[in-house]
PDB file of C-alpha atoms and ligand atoms in Angstrom:
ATOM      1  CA  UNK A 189     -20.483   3.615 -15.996  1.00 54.00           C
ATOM      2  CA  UNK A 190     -18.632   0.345 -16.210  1.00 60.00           C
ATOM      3  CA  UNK A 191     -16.774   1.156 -19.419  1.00 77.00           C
ATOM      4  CA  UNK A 192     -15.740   5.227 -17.548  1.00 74.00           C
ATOM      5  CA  UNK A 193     -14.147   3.075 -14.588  1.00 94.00           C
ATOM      6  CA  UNK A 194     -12.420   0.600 -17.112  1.00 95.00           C
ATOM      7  CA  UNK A 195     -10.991   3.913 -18.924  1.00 95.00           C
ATOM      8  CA  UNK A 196      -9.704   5.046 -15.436  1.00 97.00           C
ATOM      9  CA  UNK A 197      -8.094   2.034 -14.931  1.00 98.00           C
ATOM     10  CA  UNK A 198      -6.295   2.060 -18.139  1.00 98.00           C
ATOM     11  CA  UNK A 199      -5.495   5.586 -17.918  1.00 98.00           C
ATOM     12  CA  UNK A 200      -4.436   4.604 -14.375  1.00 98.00           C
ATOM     13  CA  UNK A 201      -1.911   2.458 -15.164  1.00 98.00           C
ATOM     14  CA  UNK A 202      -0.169   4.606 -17.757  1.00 98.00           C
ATOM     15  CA  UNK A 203       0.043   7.194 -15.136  1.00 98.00           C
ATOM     16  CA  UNK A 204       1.447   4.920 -12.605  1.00 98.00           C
ATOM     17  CA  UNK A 205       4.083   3.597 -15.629  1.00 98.00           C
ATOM     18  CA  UNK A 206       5.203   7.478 -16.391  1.00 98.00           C
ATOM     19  CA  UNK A 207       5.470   8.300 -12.353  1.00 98.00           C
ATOM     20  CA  UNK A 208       7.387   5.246 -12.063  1.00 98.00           C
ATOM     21  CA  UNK A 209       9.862   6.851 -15.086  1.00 98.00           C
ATOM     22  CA  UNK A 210      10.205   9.847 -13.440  1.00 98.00           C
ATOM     23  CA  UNK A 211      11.195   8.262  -9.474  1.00 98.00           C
ATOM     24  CA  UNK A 212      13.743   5.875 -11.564  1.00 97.00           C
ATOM     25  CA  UNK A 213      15.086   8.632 -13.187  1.00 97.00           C
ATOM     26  CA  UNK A 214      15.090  10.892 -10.113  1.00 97.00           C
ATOM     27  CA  UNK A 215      16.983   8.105  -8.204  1.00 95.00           C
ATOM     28  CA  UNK A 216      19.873   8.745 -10.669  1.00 93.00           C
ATOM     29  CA  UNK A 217      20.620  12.450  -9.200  1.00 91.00           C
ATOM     30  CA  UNK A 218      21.510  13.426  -6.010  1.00 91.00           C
ATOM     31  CA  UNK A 219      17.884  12.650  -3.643  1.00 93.00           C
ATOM     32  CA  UNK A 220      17.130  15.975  -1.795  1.00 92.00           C
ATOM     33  CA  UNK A 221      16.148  14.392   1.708  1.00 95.00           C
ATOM     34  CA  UNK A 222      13.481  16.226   4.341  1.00 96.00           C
ATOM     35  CA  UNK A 223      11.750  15.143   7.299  1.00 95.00           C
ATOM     36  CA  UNK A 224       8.314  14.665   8.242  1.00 92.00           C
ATOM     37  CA  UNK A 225       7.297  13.770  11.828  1.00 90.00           C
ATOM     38  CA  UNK A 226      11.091  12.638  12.714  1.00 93.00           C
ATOM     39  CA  UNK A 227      14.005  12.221  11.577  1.00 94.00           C
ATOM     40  CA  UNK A 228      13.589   8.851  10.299  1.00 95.00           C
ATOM     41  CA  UNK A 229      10.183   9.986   8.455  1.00 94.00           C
ATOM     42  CA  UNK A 230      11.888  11.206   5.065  1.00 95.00           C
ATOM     43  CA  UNK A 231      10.348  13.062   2.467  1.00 95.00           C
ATOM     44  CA  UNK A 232      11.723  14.032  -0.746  1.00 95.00           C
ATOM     45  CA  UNK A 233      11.621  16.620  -3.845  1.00 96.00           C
ATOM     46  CA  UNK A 234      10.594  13.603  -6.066  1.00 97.00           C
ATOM     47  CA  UNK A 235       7.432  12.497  -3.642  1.00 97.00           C
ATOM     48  CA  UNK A 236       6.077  16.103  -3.970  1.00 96.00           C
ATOM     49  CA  UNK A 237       6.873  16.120  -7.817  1.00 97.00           C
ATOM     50  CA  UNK A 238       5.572  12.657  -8.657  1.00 98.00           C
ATOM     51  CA  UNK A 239       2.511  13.530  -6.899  1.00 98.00           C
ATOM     52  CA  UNK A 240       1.876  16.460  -8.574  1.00 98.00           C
ATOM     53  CA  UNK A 241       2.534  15.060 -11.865  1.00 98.00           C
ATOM     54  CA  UNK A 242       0.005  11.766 -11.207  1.00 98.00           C
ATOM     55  CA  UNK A 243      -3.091  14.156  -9.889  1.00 98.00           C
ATOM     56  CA  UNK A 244      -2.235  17.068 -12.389  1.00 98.00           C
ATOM     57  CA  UNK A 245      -2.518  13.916 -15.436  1.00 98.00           C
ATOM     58  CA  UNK A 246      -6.038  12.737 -13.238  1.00 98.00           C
ATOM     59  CA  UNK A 247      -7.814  16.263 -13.122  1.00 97.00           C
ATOM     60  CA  UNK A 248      -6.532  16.806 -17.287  1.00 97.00           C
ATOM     61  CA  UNK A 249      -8.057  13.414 -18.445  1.00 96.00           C
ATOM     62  CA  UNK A 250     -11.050  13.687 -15.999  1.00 94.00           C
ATOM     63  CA  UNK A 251     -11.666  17.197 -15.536  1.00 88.00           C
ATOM     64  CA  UNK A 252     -10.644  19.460 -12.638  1.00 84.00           C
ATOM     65  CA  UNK A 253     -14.027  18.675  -9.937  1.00 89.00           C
ATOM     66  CA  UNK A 254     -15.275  15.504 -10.951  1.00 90.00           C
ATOM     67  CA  UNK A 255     -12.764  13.202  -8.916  1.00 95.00           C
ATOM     68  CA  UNK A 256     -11.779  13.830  -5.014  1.00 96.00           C
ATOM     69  CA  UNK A 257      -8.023  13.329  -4.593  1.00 97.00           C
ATOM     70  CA  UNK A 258      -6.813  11.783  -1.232  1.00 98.00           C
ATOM     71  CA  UNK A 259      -2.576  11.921  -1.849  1.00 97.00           C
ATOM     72  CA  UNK A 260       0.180  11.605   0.519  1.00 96.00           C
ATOM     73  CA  UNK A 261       2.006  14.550   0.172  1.00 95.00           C
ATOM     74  CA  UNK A 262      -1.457  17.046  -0.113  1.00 95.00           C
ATOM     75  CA  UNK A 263      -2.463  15.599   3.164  1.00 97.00           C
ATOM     76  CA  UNK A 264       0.888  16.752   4.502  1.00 94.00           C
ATOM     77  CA  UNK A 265       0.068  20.004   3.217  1.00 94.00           C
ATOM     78  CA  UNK A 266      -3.085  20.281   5.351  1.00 95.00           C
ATOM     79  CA  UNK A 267      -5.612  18.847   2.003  1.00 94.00           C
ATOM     80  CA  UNK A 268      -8.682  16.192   3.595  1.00 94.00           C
ATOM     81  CA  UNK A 269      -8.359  13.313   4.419  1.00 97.00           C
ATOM     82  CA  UNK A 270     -12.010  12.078   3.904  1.00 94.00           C
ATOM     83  CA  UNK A 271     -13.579   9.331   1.874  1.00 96.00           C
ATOM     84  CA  UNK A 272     -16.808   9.914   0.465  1.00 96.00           C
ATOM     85  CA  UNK A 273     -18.650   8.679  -1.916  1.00 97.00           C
ATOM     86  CA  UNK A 274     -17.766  10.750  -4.386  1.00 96.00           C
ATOM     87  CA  UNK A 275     -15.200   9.086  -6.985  1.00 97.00           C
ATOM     88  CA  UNK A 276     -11.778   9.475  -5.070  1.00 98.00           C
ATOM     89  CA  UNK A 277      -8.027   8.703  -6.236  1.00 98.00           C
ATOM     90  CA  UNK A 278      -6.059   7.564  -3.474  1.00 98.00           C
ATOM     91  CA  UNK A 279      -1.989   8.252  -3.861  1.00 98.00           C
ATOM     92  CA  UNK A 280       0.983   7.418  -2.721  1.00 98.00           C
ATOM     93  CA  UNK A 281       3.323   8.911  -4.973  1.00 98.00           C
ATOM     94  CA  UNK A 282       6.871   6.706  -3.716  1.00 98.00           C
ATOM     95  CA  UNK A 283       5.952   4.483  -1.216  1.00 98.00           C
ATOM     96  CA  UNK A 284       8.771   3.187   0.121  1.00 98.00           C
ATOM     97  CA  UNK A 285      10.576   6.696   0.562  1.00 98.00           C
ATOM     98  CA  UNK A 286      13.355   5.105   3.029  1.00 97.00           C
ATOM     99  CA  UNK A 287      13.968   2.707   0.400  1.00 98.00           C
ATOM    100  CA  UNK A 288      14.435   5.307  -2.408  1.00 98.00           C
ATOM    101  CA  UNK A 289      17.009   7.302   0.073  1.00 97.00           C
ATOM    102  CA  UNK A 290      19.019   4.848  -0.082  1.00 97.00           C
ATOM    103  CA  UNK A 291      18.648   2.763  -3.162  1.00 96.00           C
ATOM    104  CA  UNK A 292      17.368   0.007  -1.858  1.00 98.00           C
ATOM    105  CA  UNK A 293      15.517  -1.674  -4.577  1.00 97.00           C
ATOM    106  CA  UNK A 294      11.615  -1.702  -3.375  1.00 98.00           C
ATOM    107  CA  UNK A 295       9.926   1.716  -4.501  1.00 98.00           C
ATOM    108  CA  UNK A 296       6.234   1.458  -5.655  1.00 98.00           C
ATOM    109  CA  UNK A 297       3.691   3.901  -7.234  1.00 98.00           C
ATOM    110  CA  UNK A 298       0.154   3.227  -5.747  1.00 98.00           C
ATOM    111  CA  UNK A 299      -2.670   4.402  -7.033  1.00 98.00           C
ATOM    112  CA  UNK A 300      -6.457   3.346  -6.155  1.00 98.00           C
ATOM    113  CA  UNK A 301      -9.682   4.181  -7.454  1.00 98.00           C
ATOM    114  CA  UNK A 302     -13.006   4.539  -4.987  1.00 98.00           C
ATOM    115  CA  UNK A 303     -16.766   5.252  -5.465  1.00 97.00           C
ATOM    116  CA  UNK A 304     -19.645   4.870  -3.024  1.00 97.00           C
ATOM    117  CA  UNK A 305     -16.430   4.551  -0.624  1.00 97.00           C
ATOM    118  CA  UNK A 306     -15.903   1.200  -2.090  1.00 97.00           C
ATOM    119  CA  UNK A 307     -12.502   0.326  -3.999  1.00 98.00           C
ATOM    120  CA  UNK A 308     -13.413  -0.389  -7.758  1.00 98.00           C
ATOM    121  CA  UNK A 309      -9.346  -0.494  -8.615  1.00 98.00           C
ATOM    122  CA  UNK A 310      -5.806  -0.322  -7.510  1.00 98.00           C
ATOM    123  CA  UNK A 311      -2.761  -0.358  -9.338  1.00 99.00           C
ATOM    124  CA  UNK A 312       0.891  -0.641  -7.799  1.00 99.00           C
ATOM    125  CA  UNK A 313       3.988  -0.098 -10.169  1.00 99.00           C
ATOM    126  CA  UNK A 314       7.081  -1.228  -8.507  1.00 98.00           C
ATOM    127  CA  UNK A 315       9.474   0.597 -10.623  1.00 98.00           C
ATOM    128  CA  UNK A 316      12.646  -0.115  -9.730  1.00 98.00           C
ATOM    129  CA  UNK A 317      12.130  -4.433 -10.604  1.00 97.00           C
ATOM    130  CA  UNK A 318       9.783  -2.606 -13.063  1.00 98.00           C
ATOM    131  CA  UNK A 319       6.685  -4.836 -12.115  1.00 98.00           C
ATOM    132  CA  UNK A 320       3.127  -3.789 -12.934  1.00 99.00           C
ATOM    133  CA  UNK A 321       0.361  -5.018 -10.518  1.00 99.00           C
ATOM    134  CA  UNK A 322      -3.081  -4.312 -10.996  1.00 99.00           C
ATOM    135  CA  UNK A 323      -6.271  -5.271 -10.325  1.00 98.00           C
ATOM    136  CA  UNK A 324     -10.037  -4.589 -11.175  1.00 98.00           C
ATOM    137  CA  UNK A 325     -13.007  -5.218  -8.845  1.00 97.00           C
ATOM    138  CA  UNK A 326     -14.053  -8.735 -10.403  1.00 96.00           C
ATOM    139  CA  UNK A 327     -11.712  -8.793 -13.025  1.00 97.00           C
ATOM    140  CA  UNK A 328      -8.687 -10.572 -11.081  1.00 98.00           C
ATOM    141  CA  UNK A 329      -5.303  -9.344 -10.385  1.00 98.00           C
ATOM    142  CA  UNK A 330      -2.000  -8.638 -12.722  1.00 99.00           C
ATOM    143  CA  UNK A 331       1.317  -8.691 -12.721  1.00 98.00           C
ATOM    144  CA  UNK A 332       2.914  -7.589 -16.005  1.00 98.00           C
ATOM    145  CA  UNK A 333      -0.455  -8.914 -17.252  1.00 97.00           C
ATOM    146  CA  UNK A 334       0.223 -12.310 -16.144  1.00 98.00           C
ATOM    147  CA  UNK A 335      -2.571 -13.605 -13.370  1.00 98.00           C
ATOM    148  CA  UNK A 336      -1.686 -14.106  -9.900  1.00 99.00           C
ATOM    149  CA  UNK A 337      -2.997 -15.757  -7.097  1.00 98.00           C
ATOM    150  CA  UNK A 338      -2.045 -15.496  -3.439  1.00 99.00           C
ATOM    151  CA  UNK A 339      -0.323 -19.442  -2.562  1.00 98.00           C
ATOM    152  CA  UNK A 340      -2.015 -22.289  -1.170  1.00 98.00           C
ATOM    153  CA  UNK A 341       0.038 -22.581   2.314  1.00 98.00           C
ATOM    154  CA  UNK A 342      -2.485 -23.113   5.197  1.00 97.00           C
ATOM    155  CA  UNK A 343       0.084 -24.457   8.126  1.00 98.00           C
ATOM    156  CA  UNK A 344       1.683 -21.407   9.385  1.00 98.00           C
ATOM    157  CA  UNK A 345       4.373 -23.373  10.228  1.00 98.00           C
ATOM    158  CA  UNK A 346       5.104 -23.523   6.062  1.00 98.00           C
ATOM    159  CA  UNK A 347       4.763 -19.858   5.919  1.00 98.00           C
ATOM    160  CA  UNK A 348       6.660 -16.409   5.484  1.00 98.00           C
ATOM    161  CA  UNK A 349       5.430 -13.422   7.360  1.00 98.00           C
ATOM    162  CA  UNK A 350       6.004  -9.695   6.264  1.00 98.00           C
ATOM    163  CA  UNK A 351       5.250  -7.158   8.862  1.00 97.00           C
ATOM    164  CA  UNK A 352       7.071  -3.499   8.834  1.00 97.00           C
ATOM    165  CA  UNK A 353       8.159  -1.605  11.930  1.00 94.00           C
ATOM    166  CA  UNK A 354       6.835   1.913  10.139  1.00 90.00           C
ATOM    167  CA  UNK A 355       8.815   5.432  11.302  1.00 91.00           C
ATOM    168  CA  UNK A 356       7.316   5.760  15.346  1.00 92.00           C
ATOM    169  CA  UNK A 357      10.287   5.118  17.378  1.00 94.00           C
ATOM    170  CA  UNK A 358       8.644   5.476  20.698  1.00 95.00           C
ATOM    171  CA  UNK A 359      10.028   2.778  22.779  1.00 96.00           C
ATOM    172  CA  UNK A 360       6.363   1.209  23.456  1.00 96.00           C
ATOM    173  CA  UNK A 361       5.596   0.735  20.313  1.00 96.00           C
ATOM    174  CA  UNK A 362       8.765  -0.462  19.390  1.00 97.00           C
ATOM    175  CA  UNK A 363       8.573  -3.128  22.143  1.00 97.00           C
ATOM    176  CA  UNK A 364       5.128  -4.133  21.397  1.00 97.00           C
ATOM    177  CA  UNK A 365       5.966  -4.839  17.187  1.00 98.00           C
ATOM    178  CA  UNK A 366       9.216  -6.705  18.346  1.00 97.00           C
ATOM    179  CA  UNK A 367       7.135  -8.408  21.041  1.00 98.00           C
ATOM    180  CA  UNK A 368       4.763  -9.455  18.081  1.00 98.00           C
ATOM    181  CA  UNK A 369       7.406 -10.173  15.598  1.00 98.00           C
ATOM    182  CA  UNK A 370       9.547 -12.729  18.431  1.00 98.00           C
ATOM    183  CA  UNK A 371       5.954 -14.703  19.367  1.00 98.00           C
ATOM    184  CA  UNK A 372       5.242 -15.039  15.495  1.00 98.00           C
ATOM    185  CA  UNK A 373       8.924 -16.331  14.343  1.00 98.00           C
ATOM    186  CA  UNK A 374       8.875 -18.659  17.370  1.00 98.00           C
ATOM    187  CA  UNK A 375       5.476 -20.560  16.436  1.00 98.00           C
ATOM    188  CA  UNK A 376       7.501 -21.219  14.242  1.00 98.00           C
ATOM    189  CA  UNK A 377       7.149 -19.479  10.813  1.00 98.00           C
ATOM    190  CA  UNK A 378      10.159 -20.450   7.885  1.00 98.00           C
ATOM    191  CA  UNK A 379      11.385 -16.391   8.011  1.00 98.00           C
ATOM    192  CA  UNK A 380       9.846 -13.129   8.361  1.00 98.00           C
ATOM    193  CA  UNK A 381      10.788 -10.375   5.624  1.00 98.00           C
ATOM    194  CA  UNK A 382      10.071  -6.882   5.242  1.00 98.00           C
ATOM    195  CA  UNK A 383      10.480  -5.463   1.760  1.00 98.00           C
ATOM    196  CA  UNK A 384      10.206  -1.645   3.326  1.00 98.00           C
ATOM    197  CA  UNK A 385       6.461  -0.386   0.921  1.00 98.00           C
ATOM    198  CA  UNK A 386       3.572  -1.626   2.561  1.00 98.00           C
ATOM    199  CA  UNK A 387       1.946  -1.831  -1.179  1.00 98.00           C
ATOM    200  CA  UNK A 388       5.089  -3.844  -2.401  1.00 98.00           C
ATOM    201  CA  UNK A 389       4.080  -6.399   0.638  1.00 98.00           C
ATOM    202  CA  UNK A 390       0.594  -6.358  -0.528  1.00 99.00           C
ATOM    203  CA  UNK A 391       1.725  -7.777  -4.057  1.00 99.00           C
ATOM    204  CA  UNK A 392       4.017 -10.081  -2.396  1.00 98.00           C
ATOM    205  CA  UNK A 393       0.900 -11.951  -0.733  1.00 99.00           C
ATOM    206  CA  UNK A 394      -0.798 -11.718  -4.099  1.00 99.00           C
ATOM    207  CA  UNK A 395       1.721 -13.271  -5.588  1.00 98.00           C
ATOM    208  CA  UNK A 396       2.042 -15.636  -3.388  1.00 98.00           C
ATOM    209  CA  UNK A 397       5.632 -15.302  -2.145  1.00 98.00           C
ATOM    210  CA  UNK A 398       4.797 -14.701   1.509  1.00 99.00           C
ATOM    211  CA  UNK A 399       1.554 -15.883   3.152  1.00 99.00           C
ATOM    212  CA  UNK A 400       0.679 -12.707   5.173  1.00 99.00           C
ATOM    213  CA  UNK A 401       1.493  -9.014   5.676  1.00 99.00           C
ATOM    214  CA  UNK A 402       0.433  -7.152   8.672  1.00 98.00           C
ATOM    215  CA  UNK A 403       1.162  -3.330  10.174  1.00 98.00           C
ATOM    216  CA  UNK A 404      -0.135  -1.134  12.588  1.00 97.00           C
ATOM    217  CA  UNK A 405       0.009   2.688  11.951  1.00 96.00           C
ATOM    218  CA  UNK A 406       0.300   2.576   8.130  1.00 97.00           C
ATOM    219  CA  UNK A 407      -2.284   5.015   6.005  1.00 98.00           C
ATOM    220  CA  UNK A 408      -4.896   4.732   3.476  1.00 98.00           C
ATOM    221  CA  UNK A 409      -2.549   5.401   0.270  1.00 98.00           C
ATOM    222  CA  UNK A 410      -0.154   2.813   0.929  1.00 98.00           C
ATOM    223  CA  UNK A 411      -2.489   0.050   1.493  1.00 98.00           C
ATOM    224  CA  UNK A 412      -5.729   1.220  -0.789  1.00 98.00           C
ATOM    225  CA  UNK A 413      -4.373  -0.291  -4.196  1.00 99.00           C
ATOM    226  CA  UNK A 414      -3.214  -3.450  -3.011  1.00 99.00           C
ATOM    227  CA  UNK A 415      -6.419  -4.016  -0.934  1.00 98.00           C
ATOM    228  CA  UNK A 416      -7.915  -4.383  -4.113  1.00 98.00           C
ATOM    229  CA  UNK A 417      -5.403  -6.558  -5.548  1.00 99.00           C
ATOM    230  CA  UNK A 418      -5.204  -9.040  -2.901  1.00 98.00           C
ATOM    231  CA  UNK A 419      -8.834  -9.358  -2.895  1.00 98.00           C
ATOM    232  CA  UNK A 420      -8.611 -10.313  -6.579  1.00 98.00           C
ATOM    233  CA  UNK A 421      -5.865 -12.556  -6.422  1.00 99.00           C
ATOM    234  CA  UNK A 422      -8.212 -14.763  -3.712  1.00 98.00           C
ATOM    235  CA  UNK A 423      -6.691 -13.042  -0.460  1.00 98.00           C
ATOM    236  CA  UNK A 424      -8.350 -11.595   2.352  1.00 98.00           C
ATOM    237  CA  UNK A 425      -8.222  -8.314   4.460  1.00 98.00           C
ATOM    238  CA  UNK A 426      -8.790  -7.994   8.238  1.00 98.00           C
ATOM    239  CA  UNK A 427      -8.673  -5.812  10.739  1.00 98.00           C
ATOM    240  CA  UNK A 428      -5.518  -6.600  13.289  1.00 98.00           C
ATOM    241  CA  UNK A 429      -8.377  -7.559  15.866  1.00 98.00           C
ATOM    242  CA  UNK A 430     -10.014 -10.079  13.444  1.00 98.00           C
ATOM    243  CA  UNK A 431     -12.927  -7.514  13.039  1.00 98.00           C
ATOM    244  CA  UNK A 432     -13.385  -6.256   9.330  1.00 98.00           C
ATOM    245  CA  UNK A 433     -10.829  -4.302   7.333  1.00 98.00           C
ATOM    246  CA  UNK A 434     -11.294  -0.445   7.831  1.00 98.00           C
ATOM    247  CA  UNK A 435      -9.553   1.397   4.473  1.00 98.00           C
ATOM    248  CA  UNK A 436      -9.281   4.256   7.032  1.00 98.00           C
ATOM    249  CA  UNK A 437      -7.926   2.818  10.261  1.00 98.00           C
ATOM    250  CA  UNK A 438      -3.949   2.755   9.780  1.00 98.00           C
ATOM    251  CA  UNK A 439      -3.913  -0.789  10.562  1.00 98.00           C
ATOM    252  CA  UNK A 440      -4.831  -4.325   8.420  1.00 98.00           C
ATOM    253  CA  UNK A 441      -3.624  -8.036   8.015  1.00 98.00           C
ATOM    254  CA  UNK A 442      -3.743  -9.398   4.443  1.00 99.00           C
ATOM    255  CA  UNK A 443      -3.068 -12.621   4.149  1.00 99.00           C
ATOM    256  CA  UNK A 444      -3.996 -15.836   1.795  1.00 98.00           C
ATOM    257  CA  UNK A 445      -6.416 -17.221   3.540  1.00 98.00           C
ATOM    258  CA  UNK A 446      -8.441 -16.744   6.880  1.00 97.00           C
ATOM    259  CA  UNK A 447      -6.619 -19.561   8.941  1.00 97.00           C
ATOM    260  CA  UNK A 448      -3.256 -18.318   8.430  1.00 98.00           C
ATOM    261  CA  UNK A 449      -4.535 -14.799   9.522  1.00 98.00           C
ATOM    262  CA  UNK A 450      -6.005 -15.997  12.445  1.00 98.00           C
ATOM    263  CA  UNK A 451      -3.472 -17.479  14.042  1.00 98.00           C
ATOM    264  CA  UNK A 452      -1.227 -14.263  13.403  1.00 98.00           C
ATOM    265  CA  UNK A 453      -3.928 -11.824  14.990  1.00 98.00           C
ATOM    266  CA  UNK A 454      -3.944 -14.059  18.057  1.00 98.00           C
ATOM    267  CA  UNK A 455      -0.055 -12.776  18.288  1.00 98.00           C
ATOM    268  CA  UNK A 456      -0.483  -9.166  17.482  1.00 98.00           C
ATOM    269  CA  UNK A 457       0.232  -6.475  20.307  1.00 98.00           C
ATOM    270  CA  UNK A 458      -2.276  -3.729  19.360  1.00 98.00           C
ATOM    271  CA  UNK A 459      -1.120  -0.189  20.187  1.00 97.00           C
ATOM    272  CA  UNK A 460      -3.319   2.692  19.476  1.00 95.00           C
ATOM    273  CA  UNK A 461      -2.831   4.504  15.928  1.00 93.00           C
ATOM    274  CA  UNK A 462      -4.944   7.795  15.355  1.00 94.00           C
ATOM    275  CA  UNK A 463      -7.329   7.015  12.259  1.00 97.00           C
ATOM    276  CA  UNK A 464      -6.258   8.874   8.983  1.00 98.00           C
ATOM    277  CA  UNK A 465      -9.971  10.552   8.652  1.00 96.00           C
ATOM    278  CA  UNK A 466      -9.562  11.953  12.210  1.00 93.00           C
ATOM    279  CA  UNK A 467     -11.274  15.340  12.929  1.00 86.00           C
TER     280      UNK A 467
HETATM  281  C1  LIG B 135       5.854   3.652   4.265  1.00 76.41           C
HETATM  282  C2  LIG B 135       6.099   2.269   3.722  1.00 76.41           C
HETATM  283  C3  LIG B 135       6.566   1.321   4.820  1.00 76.41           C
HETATM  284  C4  LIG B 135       5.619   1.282   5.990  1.00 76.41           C
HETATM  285  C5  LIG B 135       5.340   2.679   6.510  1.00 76.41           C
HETATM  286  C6  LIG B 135       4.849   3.575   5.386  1.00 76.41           C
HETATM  287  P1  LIG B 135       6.081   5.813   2.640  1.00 76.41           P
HETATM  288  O1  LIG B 135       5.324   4.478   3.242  1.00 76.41           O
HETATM  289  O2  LIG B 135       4.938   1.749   3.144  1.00 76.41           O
HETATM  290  O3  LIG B 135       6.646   0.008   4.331  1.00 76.41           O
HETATM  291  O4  LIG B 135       6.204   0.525   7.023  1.00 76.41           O
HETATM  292  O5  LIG B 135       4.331   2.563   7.497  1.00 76.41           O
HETATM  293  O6  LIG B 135       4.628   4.871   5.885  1.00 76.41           O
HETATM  294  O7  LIG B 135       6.132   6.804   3.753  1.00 76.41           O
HETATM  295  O8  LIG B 135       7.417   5.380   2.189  1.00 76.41           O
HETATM  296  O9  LIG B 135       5.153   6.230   1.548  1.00 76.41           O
END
């Protein structure tokens, strides 16, 4: 069994190099822009395409039923959203869709491998700076195949924060992240930053350029590949109420180590986010 996951990690990573060919490439036409839930939650041709290509190469190296697929854009289209513990790819084709819009240079490729519900790999291929993060359960975390390790900062007052503001516009919300974001840059942290792909952030902690990374109302395909790659690069994950990270719960902290976290989830405002594997 060991050696099949080790081929689906390789085999991930070439996917996740050829999808990453195929969004730069993309980027170089005119981008056909839709909307999802509001007009500031884009979709494109290229996210449906990229997708399909990604699970299309998955089901003709490892057969058509074997694997469950949990992907961004066939969730749109009305496909489960349900972990079990059957082996499960978990996609987000372009994450960072904004970004691509409007060529700003943060688009990643995330794709994560899960069995028995638990995350065995996760690779993120930020394709515009062309950078290759990956990581295997127990088997430490890439970039470009050199190591990396989240940093060593553990006064938050040495720190940089990443959080996102996401595509909900409702003024509550809006008020509460702000809210969050004022009482964290005020305690006071050196900056905040925001690179606009939640799995872009993820690498950023495991690389350690930026201590922590928190959001509220993100989903399971953004954040399931670098959950594994923070872990492996010595990080943690939490829940935004200190309890225990929940793959399936739209909302995490990720940070370097457990003291910086802490004294970030004392700040957060938690607003209620419907769980991705809602009946
Ligand atoms: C989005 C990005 C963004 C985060 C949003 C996500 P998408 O993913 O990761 O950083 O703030 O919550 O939805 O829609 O571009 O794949």
């Amino acid at each position: 069994v060991d050696d099949m996951w080790q081929k689906a990690y390789d085999f991930a990573v070439e996917v996740a190099r050829k999808a990453g060919e195929e969004i730069r490439k993309a980027g170089e036409s005119e981008i056909k822009v839709m909307t999802k839930s509001s007009s500031v939650d884009l979709v494109t041709k290229t996210d449906e395409r990229v997708e399909k290509i990604i699970i299309g190469s998955l089901k003709e190296e490892f057969g058509e039923d074997a694997h469950c697929f949990i992907g961004e854009e066939s969730v749109e289209n009305g496909e489960p959203c349900i972990l079990s513990d059957k082996p499960t790819w978990i996609i987000d084709p372009v994450d960072g869709t904004t970004n691509f819009v409007h060529g700003f240079p943060f688009v990643a490729v995330s794709i994560a491998f899960a069995v028995n519900k638990e995350l065995e790999f996760g690779v993120v291929y930020s394709c515009l700076e062309d950078k290759m993060y990956k990581a295997r359960r127990g088997k430490g975390a890439f970039c470009n195949d050199e190591k990396i390790q989240v940093s060593d900062v553990k006064d938050i007052h040495k720190s940089i924060i990443i959080s996102e503001h996401g595509t909900d516009r409702s003024p509550e919300k809006v008020t509460k992240i702000f809210s969050t974001m004022q009482k964290i840059l005020c305690i006071p942290v050196h900056g905040l930053r925001g690179s606009g792909t939640a799995a872009t952030n993820m690498c950023l902690v495991a690389t350690g350029a930026v201590e922590a990374f928190f959001e509220i109302g993100i989903h399971c395909w953004d954040i399931a590949a670098g959950a594994v790659i923070i872990q492996e690069a010595g990080g943690i994950l939490l829940d935004v109420d200190g309890g225990p990270f929940d793959l399936m719960s739209r909302r995490m902290i990720v940070a370097n180590d457990k003291i910086i976290a802490r004294r970030i989830i004392q700040e957060i405002e938690i607003f209620p986010s419907l769980r991705d594997d809602a009946p």
